[in-house]
Coordinates of C-alpha atoms in Angstrom, one line a residue:
M855 CA -25.2 6.2 -1.4
R856 CA -23.1 4.9 1.5
V857 CA -20.3 2.5 0.7
L858 CA -17.9 0.5 2.9
I859 CA -14.5 -0.6 1.5
V860 CA -12.8 -3.5 3.3
R861 CA -9.1 -3.6 2.5
L862 CA -7.4 -4.3 5.8
S863 CA -3.7 -4.6 4.8
S864 CA -0.9 -4.5 3.8
L865 CA 0.7 -1.1 3.0
G866 CA 1.2 -1.7 -0.7
D867 CA -2.2 -3.3 -1.1
V868 CA -4.0 -0.4 0.6
V869 CA -2.2 2.0 -1.8
H870 CA -3.2 -0.2 -4.8
A871 CA -6.8 -0.2 -3.7
A872 CA -7.0 3.6 -3.3
P873 CA -7.7 4.5 -6.9
V874 CA -11.2 3.0 -6.3
L875 CA -12.0 6.2 -4.3
G876 CA -11.6 8.5 -7.3
D877 CA -13.5 6.2 -9.6
L878 CA -16.4 5.8 -7.1
H879 CA -16.7 9.6 -6.5
R880 CA -16.6 10.4 -10.2
A881 CA -19.4 7.9 -10.9
H882 CA -21.5 8.7 -7.8
P883 CA -20.9 12.3 -6.7
G884 CA -22.0 12.8 -3.1
A885 CA -21.4 9.2 -2.1
Q886 CA -20.1 8.6 1.4
V887 CA -17.3 6.1 1.6
D888 CA -16.0 4.5 4.7
W889 CA -12.9 2.2 5.0
V890 CA -12.0 -0.6 7.4
V891 CA -8.2 -0.9 7.6
E892 CA -5.6 -2.3 10.0
E893 CA -4.7 0.3 12.7
A894 CA -1.1 0.6 11.4
F895 CA -2.4 2.0 8.1
V896 CA -4.9 4.5 9.6
P897 CA -2.5 7.4 9.0
L898 CA -2.2 6.3 5.4
A899 CA -6.0 6.3 5.0
R900 CA -6.1 9.8 6.6
S901 CA -3.8 11.0 3.7
L902 CA -6.3 9.9 1.1
A903 CA -9.1 12.2 -0.2
G904 CA -12.6 10.8 -0.4
I905 CA -12.9 8.8 2.8
E906 CA -15.7 9.8 5.2
R907 CA -14.9 7.5 8.1
I908 CA -12.0 5.3 8.9
V909 CA -12.8 2.2 11.0
P910 CA -9.5 0.9 12.6
F911 CA -9.1 -2.9 12.8
A912 CA -6.3 -4.3 15.0
L913 CA -6.6 -8.1 14.6
R914 CA -2.8 -8.5 14.7
R915 CA -2.6 -7.0 18.1
W916 CA -5.8 -8.4 19.4
K917 CA -4.7 -11.9 18.7
K918 CA -1.8 -11.6 21.1
S919 CA -4.2 -11.0 24.1
L920 CA -7.9 -11.5 23.4
G921 CA -8.8 -10.9 27.0
A922 CA -7.1 -7.5 27.3
A923 CA -8.3 -6.6 23.8
W924 CA -12.0 -7.4 24.4
P925 CA -13.1 -3.8 25.1
E926 CA -11.4 -2.7 21.8
W927 CA -12.9 -5.6 19.9
T928 CA -16.4 -4.8 21.1
E929 CA -15.9 -1.1 20.2
F930 CA -14.8 -2.1 16.8
W931 CA -18.0 -4.2 16.2
R932 CA -20.1 -1.4 17.6
S933 CA -18.5 1.2 15.4
L934 CA -18.7 -1.1 12.3
R935 CA -22.4 -1.8 12.8
S936 CA -23.4 1.7 13.7
V937 CA -23.9 2.6 10.0
R938 CA -26.1 1.0 7.3
Y939 CA -24.5 0.6 3.9
D940 CA -25.8 0.4 0.4
A941 CA -22.8 -1.6 -0.7
V942 CA -19.9 -3.3 1.1
L943 CA -16.8 -4.0 -1.1
D944 CA -14.3 -6.6 0.1
L945 CA -11.3 -5.9 -2.0
Q946 CA -9.1 -8.4 -0.1
G947 CA -10.7 -11.8 -0.5
L948 CA -9.5 -13.4 2.8
V949 CA -11.6 -15.0 5.5
K950 CA -10.8 -12.1 8.0
S951 CA -11.9 -9.4 5.5
A952 CA -15.0 -11.5 4.6
L953 CA -16.0 -11.7 8.2
V954 CA -15.8 -8.0 8.5
T955 CA -17.8 -7.6 5.3
R956 CA -20.5 -10.0 6.6
A957 CA -20.7 -8.2 9.9
A958 CA -21.4 -4.8 8.3
V959 CA -25.1 -3.8 8.4
L960 CA -26.8 -3.2 5.1
A961 CA -29.4 -0.6 4.2
P962 CA -32.6 -1.9 2.6
G963 CA -31.6 -3.3 -0.8
G964 CA -27.9 -3.2 0.1
R965 CA -25.5 -5.9 -1.0
R966 CA -22.0 -7.3 -0.1
Y967 CA -19.6 -7.8 -2.9
G968 CA -16.3 -9.7 -3.2
L969 CA -14.1 -11.8 -5.4
A970 CA -15.3 -15.1 -6.8
N971 CA -11.9 -16.5 -7.6
R972 CA -8.2 -16.3 -7.1
T973 CA -6.1 -14.2 -9.5
D974 CA -2.5 -15.0 -10.3
G975 CA 0.0 -13.9 -7.7
A976 CA -2.6 -12.8 -5.2
A977 CA -3.8 -14.2 -1.9
Y978 CA -7.3 -15.6 -1.8
E979 CA -9.3 -17.9 0.5
P980 CA -12.3 -19.6 -1.2
L981 CA -14.4 -19.7 2.0
A982 CA -14.5 -15.9 1.8
R983 CA -17.1 -15.9 -1.0
L984 CA -19.7 -17.4 1.4
A985 CA -19.9 -13.9 3.0
Y986 CA -20.9 -12.1 -0.1
D987 CA -24.3 -11.6 -1.7
V988 CA -22.6 -11.2 -5.0
A989 CA -19.2 -12.8 -5.9
L990 CA -17.6 -11.3 -9.0
A991 CA -15.2 -13.3 -11.1
M992 CA -12.1 -11.7 -12.3
P993 CA -9.7 -12.6 -15.2
P994 CA -7.0 -14.9 -13.7
R995 CA -4.2 -12.6 -14.9
I996 CA -5.0 -9.1 -13.9
H997 CA -3.1 -6.2 -12.3
V998 CA -3.9 -5.8 -8.6
V999 CA -5.0 -2.2 -9.1
D1000 CA -7.2 -3.1 -12.1
R1001 CA -8.8 -5.9 -10.1
S1002 CA -10.0 -3.6 -7.3
R1003 CA -11.2 -1.0 -9.8
E1004 CA -13.1 -3.6 -11.8
L1005 CA -14.7 -5.1 -8.8
A1006 CA -16.0 -1.8 -7.5
A1007 CA -17.1 -0.7 -10.9
R1008 CA -19.1 -3.8 -11.6
A1009 CA -20.6 -3.8 -8.1
L1010 CA -21.7 -0.1 -8.3
G1011 CA -22.7 0.0 -12.0
Y1012 CA -20.2 2.2 -13.7
A1013 CA -17.3 1.8 -16.2
V1014 CA -13.7 2.0 -15.3
E1015 CA -12.3 5.1 -17.1
G1016 CA -8.8 6.5 -17.5
E1017 CA -5.6 5.6 -15.7
P1018 CA -5.6 4.9 -11.9
V1019 CA -5.1 7.8 -9.6
V1020 CA -4.3 7.5 -5.9
P1021 CA -6.0 10.6 -4.4
W1022 CA -3.2 11.6 -2.1
R1023 CA -3.9 14.4 0.4
P1024 CA -1.0 14.3 2.9
P1025 CA -0.9 16.8 5.7
P1026 CA 1.3 19.8 5.7
L1027 CA 5.0 19.1 6.3
D1028 CA 5.7 18.8 10.0
P1029 CA 8.5 21.3 10.9
Q1030 CA 10.5 18.6 12.6
D1031 CA 10.5 16.5 9.4
A1032 CA 11.7 19.3 7.1
R1033 CA 15.3 18.1 7.3
W1034 CA 14.3 14.9 5.4
A1035 CA 12.3 16.8 2.7
D1036 CA 15.2 17.7 0.5
P1037 CA 15.1 17.4 -3.3
R1038 CA 18.5 15.8 -3.2
D1039 CA 17.3 13.0 -1.0
V1040 CA 16.8 9.6 -2.5
L1041 CA 14.9 7.1 -0.4
L1042 CA 16.4 3.6 -0.5
V1043 CA 13.7 1.0 0.2
H1044 CA 15.8 -2.1 1.0
G1045 CA 13.6 -4.1 3.3
S1046 CA 10.8 -6.6 2.8
A1047 CA 8.9 -9.0 5.0
K1048 CA 9.6 -11.6 2.3
L1049 CA 13.2 -12.8 2.3
V1050 CA 13.0 -13.9 -1.3
K1051 CA 12.7 -10.2 -2.3
L1052 CA 15.8 -9.0 -0.5
L1053 CA 19.0 -7.9 -2.3
P1054 CA 22.5 -8.2 -0.6
T1055 CA 23.5 -5.3 1.6
A1056 CA 26.5 -4.9 -0.6
F1057 CA 24.2 -4.0 -3.5
W1058 CA 22.6 -1.1 -1.5
S1059 CA 26.0 0.1 -0.2
E1060 CA 27.4 0.3 -3.7
L1061 CA 24.2 1.9 -5.0
G1062 CA 24.3 4.5 -2.2
R1063 CA 28.0 5.4 -2.8
R1064 CA 27.3 5.9 -6.5
L1065 CA 24.4 8.2 -5.7
V1066 CA 26.5 10.2 -3.2
A1067 CA 29.1 10.6 -5.9
R1068 CA 26.3 12.2 -8.1
G1069 CA 25.4 14.7 -5.4
A1070 CA 22.4 12.8 -3.9
Q1071 CA 21.7 12.1 -0.3
P1072 CA 20.6 8.5 0.2
L1073 CA 18.1 7.9 3.1
L1074 CA 17.5 4.4 4.4
A1075 CA 14.0 3.4 5.3
W1076 CA 13.0 0.7 7.7
G1077 CA 9.9 -0.8 9.3
T1078 CA 11.1 -3.5 11.8
A1079 CA 14.0 -3.8 14.3
D1080 CA 15.9 -6.1 11.9
E1081 CA 15.4 -3.7 9.0
R1082 CA 16.7 -0.9 11.2
L1083 CA 19.9 -2.8 12.0
R1084 CA 20.3 -3.5 8.3
A1085 CA 19.7 0.1 7.4
E1086 CA 22.3 1.3 9.9
A1087 CA 24.9 -1.2 8.5
I1088 CA 24.2 -0.1 4.9
Q1089 CA 24.5 3.6 6.0
R1090 CA 27.8 3.0 7.6
E1091 CA 29.1 1.5 4.4
I1092 CA 27.8 4.4 2.3
G1093 CA 29.0 7.2 4.5
G1094 CA 28.9 10.7 3.1
S1095 CA 25.6 12.4 3.3
S1096 CA 23.6 9.2 3.8
A1097 CA 21.3 8.8 6.8
V1098 CA 18.8 6.4 8.3
L1099 CA 15.3 7.9 8.2
P1100 CA 13.3 7.8 11.5
R1101 CA 10.2 5.7 11.6
L1102 CA 7.5 8.2 10.9
P1103 CA 3.7 7.8 10.9
L1104 CA 2.6 7.1 7.3
D1105 CA 0.8 10.4 6.9
R1106 CA 4.0 12.4 7.9
L1107 CA 6.1 10.1 5.7
A1108 CA 3.9 10.8 2.7
A1109 CA 4.3 14.5 3.3
V1110 CA 8.1 14.0 3.4
M1111 CA 8.2 11.7 0.3
L1112 CA 6.3 14.2 -1.7
R1113 CA 9.2 16.6 -1.4
M1114 CA 12.1 14.2 -1.8
G1115 CA 14.0 13.7 -5.0
G1116 CA 12.6 10.2 -5.4
S1117 CA 12.9 6.6 -4.4
I1118 CA 14.7 3.4 -5.4
G1119 CA 13.3 0.3 -3.8
L1120 CA 12.0 -3.2 -3.8
D1121 CA 8.4 -4.3 -4.5
T1122 CA 7.1 -3.1 -1.1
G1123 CA 4.6 -0.6 0.2
L1124 CA 6.9 2.4 0.5
S1125 CA 8.0 2.0 -3.1
H1126 CA 4.4 2.0 -4.3
M1127 CA 3.7 5.1 -2.1
A1128 CA 6.6 6.9 -3.8
A1129 CA 5.5 6.0 -7.3
T1130 CA 1.9 7.0 -6.8
L1131 CA 3.0 10.3 -5.1
G1132 CA 4.4 11.1 -8.6
R1133 CA 8.0 11.1 -7.5
P1134 CA 10.8 9.7 -9.6
T1135 CA 10.8 6.0 -8.6
V1136 CA 12.7 2.8 -9.6
Q1137 CA 10.8 -0.3 -8.6
I1138 CA 13.0 -3.4 -8.3
F1139 CA 11.1 -6.7 -8.7
I1140 CA 12.9 -9.9 -7.7
E1141 CA 9.9 -12.1 -8.1
D1142 CA 8.1 -12.2 -11.5
K1143 CA 5.4 -9.8 -10.3
A1144 CA 6.0 -6.5 -12.1
W1145 CA 3.1 -7.3 -14.4
R1146 CA 0.7 -7.4 -11.5
A1147 CA 2.0 -4.8 -9.1
A1148 CA 4.2 -2.2 -10.8
A1149 CA 3.0 1.4 -11.1
Y1150 CA 2.6 1.0 -14.9
W1151 CA 0.7 4.2 -15.4
E1152 CA 3.2 6.5 -13.6
L1153 CA 5.4 8.2 -16.2
R1154 CA 8.2 8.9 -13.6
T1155 CA 8.4 5.2 -12.6
A1156 CA 10.9 2.7 -14.1
V1157 CA 10.8 -1.0 -13.4
V1158 CA 13.8 -3.3 -13.1
Q1159 CA 12.8 -7.0 -13.2
A1160 CA 15.2 -9.7 -12.1
S1161 CA 15.6 -12.5 -14.7
E1162 CA 15.4 -16.2 -14.0
V1163 CA 19.2 -16.4 -13.9
A1164 CA 20.4 -13.1 -12.5
L1165 CA 19.6 -10.4 -10.0
P1166 CA 19.5 -6.7 -11.1
T1167 CA 22.8 -5.0 -11.1
V1168 CA 23.6 -1.6 -9.6
E1169 CA 24.4 -0.3 -13.1
Q1170 CA 20.9 -1.4 -14.4
V1171 CA 19.2 0.4 -11.5
L1172 CA 21.2 3.6 -12.0
Q1173 CA 20.4 3.6 -15.7
A1174 CA 16.7 3.2 -14.8
W1175 CA 17.1 6.1 -12.3
E1176 CA 18.6 8.3 -15.0
R1177 CA 15.5 7.8 -17.1
V1178 CA 13.1 9.1 -14.5
A1179 CA 15.1 11.5 -12.2

C-alpha cells in the first residue's frame, strides 16, 4: 500500500498530524507513506519515523514571484505525480491542500479522502471537499490530533487504538548545538503569529528571573525578526544565565529540545514539539483552545488556561512547572 499524507502547515499542525504515521504502520505493516509539506517544515518531517518520501511545497515563497518560481513549481508537480497512490489523505481541509490532493495520481482502485465539515476552532474551506472521492464527517467538537487519526483510520479501514504517539527520530546532536542541550535549560516560547495569544514581555521577564533564582537557564526562542527583538529585550531583563537561542533548523532543534530540561510556552508549534518529545512542558493557552490542541496524553505536560477575565499569572505557571519538572 502506498499512501500520501497532505498536511502542508503549520508547525504545530504538522506535529499534531504525526501520530497518524504510527497508527497507519501498525495497521498496515509495510505500507509506504509519503508526505507533502511546506518547505520550512521539511526538516521536521525528516525527524519523524515512518515517512518514505517528503515532497516539499513552497507556495508561500512561490506566490511572491511566480515567474522566477516556475521551474520549482513544475518540478513539484512532476515529483508529486511521479508516484501512484492507493490512498491520498488531506488532513488540512483547505483549498490549497485539496488542490494538491486532487493533483496526486491514484493507483487503480485508489481514492482521495478529506474532511466533510468544519470542526470547532479549526480552519476549513468548504470548496475543498470537491477534490475528494470520499469526504468524511467528523464530530464538530474534536481534538485536532484525534481528528487526523480518525480520518486516516476510517479511510484505511482500521480502528484508532491507544494514546497518540509522535514518532520522533531526530538526528544526533550537532556538536555546535551542544551548548544549548543542557538539562538546566528551560525553553521559553513567548512568540506567536497571533497577537491575541501574546503575553506581556514583563510576564516573561519575571518568569525568567524566577527560574534563574531556582538554578535554571532560560533560553528564548524566536521565529521572526520581530520575535527576535522581543526575545533579546526579555533576555536583557532576565539577565543571569539566560540566552537567546539561535534559529536552528527544526531537526537540529528537536535534537536540542530532547536534551533540555523542558519548555514553558504559548500554544504554538515549539510548545507542541516539546510536549510530544516527552520533555517537561507547560502549555499556556490564552484562547479557549486547550480542549482541542493541548498534549492531553503526555504525562509530563501541564496546561494553564486563561480565564475569561484574567490572564495566567507567573505564580500559576511556576506551580504548573513544579508539577511536571
